[in-house]
mmCIF file of C-alpha atoms and ligand atoms in Angstrom:
data_model
loop_
_atom_site.group_PDB
_atom_site.id
_atom_site.type_symbol
_atom_site.label_atom_id
_atom_site.label_comp_id
_atom_site.label_asym_id
_atom_site.label_seq_id
_atom_site.Cartn_x
_atom_site.Cartn_y
_atom_site.Cartn_z
ATOM 1 C CA UNK A 10 113.898 113.173 77.577
ATOM 2 C CA UNK A 11 113.479 113.935 81.272
ATOM 3 C CA UNK A 12 115.378 111.616 83.584
ATOM 4 C CA UNK A 13 113.273 109.172 85.617
ATOM 5 C CA UNK A 14 113.483 109.749 89.351
ATOM 6 C CA UNK A 15 114.943 106.586 90.889
ATOM 7 C CA UNK A 16 114.773 105.291 94.465
ATOM 8 C CA UNK A 17 117.118 102.466 95.532
ATOM 9 C CA UNK A 18 116.210 100.127 98.408
ATOM 10 C CA UNK A 19 119.024 98.316 100.225
ATOM 11 C CA UNK A 20 119.643 96.241 103.335
ATOM 12 C CA UNK A 21 123.398 95.622 103.342
ATOM 13 C CA UNK A 22 126.665 96.089 101.515
ATOM 14 C CA UNK A 23 125.149 98.144 98.701
ATOM 15 C CA UNK A 24 127.524 97.279 95.873
ATOM 16 C CA UNK A 25 124.686 97.161 93.309
ATOM 17 C CA UNK A 26 123.457 100.537 94.606
ATOM 18 C CA UNK A 27 126.984 101.887 94.041
ATOM 19 C CA UNK A 28 126.941 100.555 90.468
ATOM 20 C CA UNK A 29 123.608 102.283 89.826
ATOM 21 C CA UNK A 30 124.792 105.537 91.423
ATOM 22 C CA UNK A 31 127.948 105.450 89.305
ATOM 23 C CA UNK A 32 125.961 104.847 86.108
ATOM 24 C CA UNK A 33 123.484 107.604 86.970
ATOM 25 C CA UNK A 34 126.344 110.108 87.181
ATOM 26 C CA UNK A 35 126.732 109.901 83.391
ATOM 27 C CA UNK A 36 125.040 112.912 81.764
ATOM 28 C CA UNK A 37 123.097 110.782 79.274
ATOM 29 C CA UNK A 38 121.857 108.143 81.775
ATOM 30 C CA UNK A 39 118.014 108.099 81.698
ATOM 31 C CA UNK A 40 117.557 108.034 85.507
ATOM 32 C CA UNK A 41 118.707 110.083 88.495
ATOM 33 C CA UNK A 42 118.953 108.820 92.076
ATOM 34 C CA UNK A 43 116.550 110.794 94.278
ATOM 35 C CA UNK A 44 116.329 108.520 97.331
ATOM 36 C CA UNK A 45 118.166 105.642 98.966
ATOM 37 C CA UNK A 46 116.312 103.704 101.659
ATOM 38 C CA UNK A 47 117.948 101.143 103.936
ATOM 39 C CA UNK A 48 116.017 98.686 106.076
ATOM 40 C CA UNK A 49 119.149 98.229 108.209
ATOM 41 C CA UNK A 50 120.551 101.010 110.409
ATOM 42 C CA UNK A 51 124.050 99.501 110.258
ATOM 43 C CA UNK A 52 124.101 98.703 106.515
ATOM 44 C CA UNK A 53 127.492 99.483 104.965
ATOM 45 C CA UNK A 54 125.653 100.821 101.922
ATOM 46 C CA UNK A 55 123.767 103.362 104.054
ATOM 47 C CA UNK A 56 127.012 104.728 105.526
ATOM 48 C CA UNK A 57 128.503 104.946 102.017
ATOM 49 C CA UNK A 58 125.453 106.786 100.615
ATOM 50 C CA UNK A 59 125.538 109.317 103.466
ATOM 51 C CA UNK A 60 129.271 109.865 103.022
ATOM 52 C CA UNK A 61 128.588 110.571 99.337
ATOM 53 C CA UNK A 62 125.996 113.159 100.310
ATOM 54 C CA UNK A 63 123.192 111.195 98.679
ATOM 55 C CA UNK A 64 119.629 111.500 100.059
ATOM 56 C CA UNK A 65 119.677 108.365 102.238
ATOM 57 C CA UNK A 66 117.129 107.335 104.846
ATOM 58 C CA UNK A 67 116.943 104.386 107.202
ATOM 59 C CA UNK A 68 113.565 102.816 107.879
ATOM 60 C CA UNK A 69 114.053 100.298 110.650
ATOM 61 C CA UNK A 70 111.437 97.509 110.572
ATOM 62 C CA UNK A 71 111.753 97.223 114.339
ATOM 63 C CA UNK A 72 110.141 100.645 114.674
ATOM 64 C CA UNK A 73 106.958 99.447 112.912
ATOM 65 C CA UNK A 74 104.230 97.191 114.233
ATOM 66 C CA UNK A 75 103.472 95.466 110.933
ATOM 67 C CA UNK A 76 104.801 94.819 107.452
ATOM 68 C CA UNK A 77 102.098 97.157 106.120
ATOM 69 C CA UNK A 78 103.206 99.971 108.442
ATOM 70 C CA UNK A 79 106.840 99.469 107.395
ATOM 71 C CA UNK A 80 105.936 99.478 103.689
ATOM 72 C CA UNK A 81 103.827 102.598 104.268
ATOM 73 C CA UNK A 82 106.842 104.381 105.743
ATOM 74 C CA UNK A 83 108.961 103.386 102.746
ATOM 75 C CA UNK A 84 106.258 104.611 100.403
ATOM 76 C CA UNK A 85 106.119 107.997 102.177
ATOM 77 C CA UNK A 86 109.861 108.487 101.638
ATOM 78 C CA UNK A 87 109.418 107.601 97.972
ATOM 79 C CA UNK A 88 106.484 110.020 97.667
ATOM 80 C CA UNK A 89 108.436 112.855 99.329
ATOM 81 C CA UNK A 90 111.266 112.263 96.875
ATOM 82 C CA UNK A 91 108.817 112.123 93.953
ATOM 83 C CA UNK A 92 110.270 108.773 92.930
ATOM 84 C CA UNK A 93 109.064 107.245 89.666
ATOM 85 C CA UNK A 94 111.096 104.010 89.663
ATOM 86 C CA UNK A 95 112.254 101.695 92.449
ATOM 87 C CA UNK A 96 115.324 99.450 92.284
ATOM 88 C CA UNK A 97 115.748 96.785 94.947
ATOM 89 C CA UNK A 98 119.469 96.182 95.481
ATOM 90 C CA UNK A 99 120.052 93.578 98.155
ATOM 91 C CA UNK A 100 116.822 94.608 99.874
ATOM 92 C CA UNK A 101 115.912 91.704 102.145
ATOM 93 C CA UNK A 102 112.348 92.478 103.249
ATOM 94 C CA UNK A 103 109.431 90.916 101.420
ATOM 95 C CA UNK A 104 107.141 93.690 100.174
ATOM 96 C CA UNK A 105 103.369 93.632 100.720
ATOM 97 C CA UNK A 106 100.967 93.057 97.814
ATOM 98 C CA UNK A 107 99.710 96.649 98.152
ATOM 99 C CA UNK A 108 103.224 98.080 97.776
ATOM 100 C CA UNK A 109 104.015 95.767 94.865
ATOM 101 C CA UNK A 110 100.781 96.665 93.076
ATOM 102 C CA UNK A 111 101.386 100.377 93.549
ATOM 103 C CA UNK A 112 104.800 100.087 91.881
ATOM 104 C CA UNK A 113 103.688 97.614 89.206
ATOM 105 C CA UNK A 114 106.010 97.731 86.166
ATOM 106 C CA UNK A 115 108.052 100.429 87.913
ATOM 107 C CA UNK A 116 109.976 98.299 90.429
ATOM 108 C CA UNK A 117 113.005 96.106 89.634
ATOM 109 C CA UNK A 118 115.095 93.586 91.527
ATOM 110 C CA UNK A 119 118.396 91.829 90.839
ATOM 111 C CA UNK A 120 118.780 88.204 91.821
ATOM 112 C CA UNK A 121 122.046 86.207 91.708
ATOM 113 C CA UNK A 122 120.836 83.232 89.661
ATOM 114 C CA UNK A 123 119.428 82.556 86.214
ATOM 115 C CA UNK A 124 115.760 82.698 87.180
ATOM 116 C CA UNK A 125 113.453 80.847 87.317
ATOM 117 C CA UNK A 126 116.143 78.578 88.790
ATOM 118 C CA UNK A 127 117.104 79.067 92.430
ATOM 119 C CA UNK A 128 114.610 81.566 93.791
ATOM 120 C CA UNK A 129 114.825 82.696 97.394
ATOM 121 C CA UNK A 130 117.743 82.783 99.767
ATOM 122 C CA UNK A 131 121.336 81.628 99.037
ATOM 123 C CA UNK A 132 120.836 80.994 95.305
ATOM 124 C CA UNK A 133 124.589 80.560 94.775
ATOM 125 C CA UNK A 134 124.686 77.677 97.277
ATOM 126 C CA UNK A 135 121.534 76.282 95.639
ATOM 127 C CA UNK A 136 123.320 76.343 92.259
ATOM 128 C CA UNK A 137 126.335 74.451 93.628
ATOM 129 C CA UNK A 138 124.088 71.888 95.314
ATOM 130 C CA UNK A 139 122.251 71.306 92.019
ATOM 131 C CA UNK A 140 125.551 70.828 90.159
ATOM 132 C CA UNK A 141 124.748 73.304 87.370
ATOM 133 C CA UNK A 142 127.721 74.353 85.251
ATOM 134 C CA UNK A 143 126.348 77.798 84.412
ATOM 135 C CA UNK A 144 124.588 80.228 86.723
ATOM 136 C CA UNK A 145 124.321 83.993 86.550
ATOM 137 C CA UNK A 146 122.109 86.913 87.472
ATOM 138 C CA UNK A 147 118.685 88.218 86.540
ATOM 139 C CA UNK A 148 117.030 91.630 86.620
ATOM 140 C CA UNK A 149 113.241 91.309 86.849
ATOM 141 C CA UNK A 150 110.156 93.331 87.605
ATOM 142 C CA UNK A 151 108.916 92.834 91.163
ATOM 143 C CA UNK A 152 105.558 91.100 91.531
ATOM 144 C CA UNK A 153 103.821 89.332 94.396
ATOM 145 C CA UNK A 154 105.446 86.117 93.179
ATOM 146 C CA UNK A 155 108.739 86.258 95.114
ATOM 147 C CA UNK A 156 111.672 86.387 92.644
ATOM 148 C CA UNK A 157 109.155 85.306 89.983
ATOM 149 C CA UNK A 158 108.358 88.564 88.172
ATOM 150 C CA UNK A 159 108.882 89.163 84.431
ATOM 151 C CA UNK A 160 112.537 88.936 83.376
ATOM 152 C CA UNK A 161 114.136 92.055 81.895
ATOM 153 C CA UNK A 162 117.775 90.931 81.403
ATOM 154 C CA UNK A 163 120.164 88.133 82.357
ATOM 155 C CA UNK A 164 123.886 87.354 82.278
ATOM 156 C CA UNK A 165 125.324 83.836 82.371
ATOM 157 C CA UNK A 166 128.329 83.152 84.596
ATOM 158 C CA UNK A 167 130.324 79.884 84.634
ATOM 159 C CA UNK A 168 130.436 77.688 87.706
ATOM 160 C CA UNK A 169 134.061 76.626 88.163
ATOM 161 C CA UNK A 170 135.423 73.335 89.444
ATOM 162 C CA UNK A 171 135.958 73.556 93.201
ATOM 163 C CA UNK A 172 133.807 76.701 93.587
ATOM 164 C CA UNK A 173 132.575 77.641 97.038
ATOM 165 C CA UNK A 174 129.301 79.559 97.328
ATOM 166 C CA UNK A 175 131.406 82.593 98.223
ATOM 167 C CA UNK A 176 133.639 82.297 95.140
ATOM 168 C CA UNK A 177 130.641 81.830 92.859
ATOM 169 C CA UNK A 178 128.822 84.755 94.520
ATOM 170 C CA UNK A 179 131.825 87.033 93.908
ATOM 171 C CA UNK A 180 131.976 86.034 90.200
ATOM 172 C CA UNK A 181 128.228 86.580 89.808
ATOM 173 C CA UNK A 182 128.400 89.902 91.667
ATOM 174 C CA UNK A 183 130.787 91.341 89.065
ATOM 175 C CA UNK A 184 128.254 90.393 86.383
ATOM 176 C CA UNK A 185 125.467 92.006 88.447
ATOM 177 C CA UNK A 186 127.299 95.336 88.516
ATOM 178 C CA UNK A 187 127.592 95.240 84.720
ATOM 179 C CA UNK A 188 123.994 94.086 84.154
ATOM 180 C CA UNK A 189 121.857 96.169 86.515
ATOM 181 C CA UNK A 190 122.613 99.707 85.254
ATOM 182 C CA UNK A 191 121.868 98.705 81.663
ATOM 183 C CA UNK A 192 118.651 96.883 82.535
ATOM 184 C CA UNK A 193 117.454 99.812 84.648
ATOM 185 C CA UNK A 194 118.282 102.169 81.787
ATOM 186 C CA UNK A 195 116.060 100.136 79.440
ATOM 187 C CA UNK A 196 113.126 100.552 81.840
ATOM 188 C CA UNK A 197 113.854 104.238 82.496
ATOM 189 C CA UNK A 198 114.020 104.918 78.763
ATOM 190 C CA UNK A 199 110.696 103.159 78.195
ATOM 191 C CA UNK A 200 112.320 100.386 76.160
ATOM 192 C CA UNK A 201 111.213 97.447 78.336
ATOM 193 C CA UNK A 202 107.602 96.759 77.438
ATOM 194 C CA UNK A 203 105.655 94.514 79.815
ATOM 195 C CA UNK A 204 102.773 92.564 78.334
ATOM 196 C CA UNK A 205 101.235 89.188 79.178
ATOM 197 C CA UNK A 206 103.782 88.785 81.974
ATOM 198 C CA UNK A 207 106.718 88.946 79.595
ATOM 199 C CA UNK A 208 109.130 91.737 78.746
ATOM 200 C CA UNK A 209 109.951 92.810 75.199
ATOM 201 C CA UNK A 210 112.942 95.062 74.621
ATOM 202 C CA UNK A 211 112.333 97.772 72.052
ATOM 203 C CA UNK A 212 115.101 99.061 69.817
ATOM 204 C CA UNK A 213 116.684 102.375 70.767
ATOM 205 C CA UNK A 214 115.203 105.334 68.933
ATOM 206 C CA UNK A 215 117.480 106.762 66.261
ATOM 207 C CA UNK A 216 119.095 110.024 67.375
HETATM 208 C C1 LIG B 306 114.342 88.549 98.218
HETATM 209 C C2 LIG B 306 113.902 87.234 98.209
HETATM 210 C C3 LIG B 306 113.646 86.572 99.392
HETATM 211 C C4 LIG B 306 113.827 87.219 100.598
HETATM 212 C C5 LIG B 306 114.252 88.534 100.582
HETATM 213 C C6 LIG B 306 114.519 89.190 99.392
HETATM 214 C C7 LIG B 306 113.549 86.522 101.875
HETATM 215 O O1 LIG B 306 113.035 85.431 101.897
HETATM 216 N N1 LIG B 306 113.874 87.170 103.006
HETATM 217 C C8 LIG B 306 113.669 86.624 104.347
HETATM 218 C C9 LIG B 306 112.340 87.083 104.907
HETATM 219 C C10 LIG B 306 112.358 88.537 105.316
HETATM 220 C C11 LIG B 306 110.962 89.088 105.609
HETATM 221 O O2 LIG B 306 110.231 88.475 106.411
HETATM 222 O O3 LIG B 306 110.604 90.128 105.039
HETATM 223 N N2 LIG B 306 114.603 89.174 96.981
HETATM 224 N N3 LIG B 306 108.814 91.478 97.487
HETATM 225 C C12 LIG B 306 107.928 90.975 96.640
HETATM 226 N N4 LIG B 306 108.298 90.277 95.533
HETATM 227 C C13 LIG B 306 109.616 90.067 95.239
HETATM 228 C C14 LIG B 306 111.970 90.380 95.945
HETATM 229 C C15 LIG B 306 112.861 90.850 96.899
HETATM 230 C C16 LIG B 306 112.404 91.562 98.022
HETATM 231 C C17 LIG B 306 111.048 91.798 98.190
HETATM 232 C C18 LIG B 306 110.588 90.589 96.141
HETATM 233 C C19 LIG B 306 110.133 91.296 97.271
HETATM 234 O O4 LIG B 306 109.945 89.440 94.204
HETATM 235 N N5 LIG B 306 106.626 91.136 96.921
HETATM 236 C C20 LIG B 306 114.337 90.583 96.764
HETATM 237 C C1 LIG B 307 123.336 90.686 95.367
HETATM 238 O O1 LIG B 307 123.918 89.446 95.089
HETATM 239 C C2 LIG B 307 121.935 90.766 94.796
HETATM 240 O O2 LIG B 307 121.787 90.081 93.599
HETATM 241 C C3 LIG B 307 121.115 90.101 95.874
HETATM 242 O O3 LIG B 307 121.704 90.525 97.082
HETATM 243 C C4 LIG B 307 123.073 90.863 96.856
HETATM 244 C C5 LIG B 307 123.223 92.281 97.296
HETATM 245 O O4 LIG B 307 124.561 92.712 97.266
HETATM 246 N N1 LIG B 307 119.719 90.443 95.733
HETATM 247 P P1 LIG B 307 124.861 94.279 97.389
HETATM 248 O O5 LIG B 307 124.225 94.758 98.684
HETATM 249 O O6 LIG B 307 124.286 94.957 96.192
HETATM 250 O O7 LIG B 307 126.364 94.373 97.446
#
């Protein structure tokens, strides 16, 4: 099967991007990275991608008059790269309904909580404040409902006595790096079926 052409959108450190890039280097991985877009000129992940020789572009929101204009610029980069799938990886800009609709069922995000708990910003601090004993991470399809799209895969991570938000975030991040490449592979291989706002995972075809 042909590999799906994957674009990764980042705004910062880029460790999930690195995990996806590493996975995509395997010969049998069902996606290849054809574009990396950063919304932050000084993102560490952007510098890393360029140093790796990956096709990385910065689209600075400050250069655009509106959210729509910014999203349009992102979409042009994706079109030029012939992208078929989009993975948000620490991308911190809310995407317009038009952009989200265009990439319906083809755009994923990873969030550091067990959704639907703790949507939005600082979910690890939200988890500590709520006193939950288990948190984790979630890969979901992106919809207009912020952090509320259909769930593809999750990993549970323990909250430990005395955890700071930073310590919990680091523990969850390791689980993210293990979860995201596999979840993306399910979508790229056509094994994550979206219907009625829920995702069913199909068995792998026998080889
Ligand atoms: C995010 C969730 C929340 C934020 C960013 C990313 C946030 O509140 N940022 C501060 C406001 C920045 C701004 O004004 O743009 N998770 N777009 C849609 N749906 C999503 C998820 C993320 C990013 C964009 C979504 C998204 O679920 N439409 C990643
Ligand atoms: C991760 O915790 C991810 O779940 C969240 O933002 C963080 C990005 O980290 N959406 P990185 O840039 O991938 O290192």
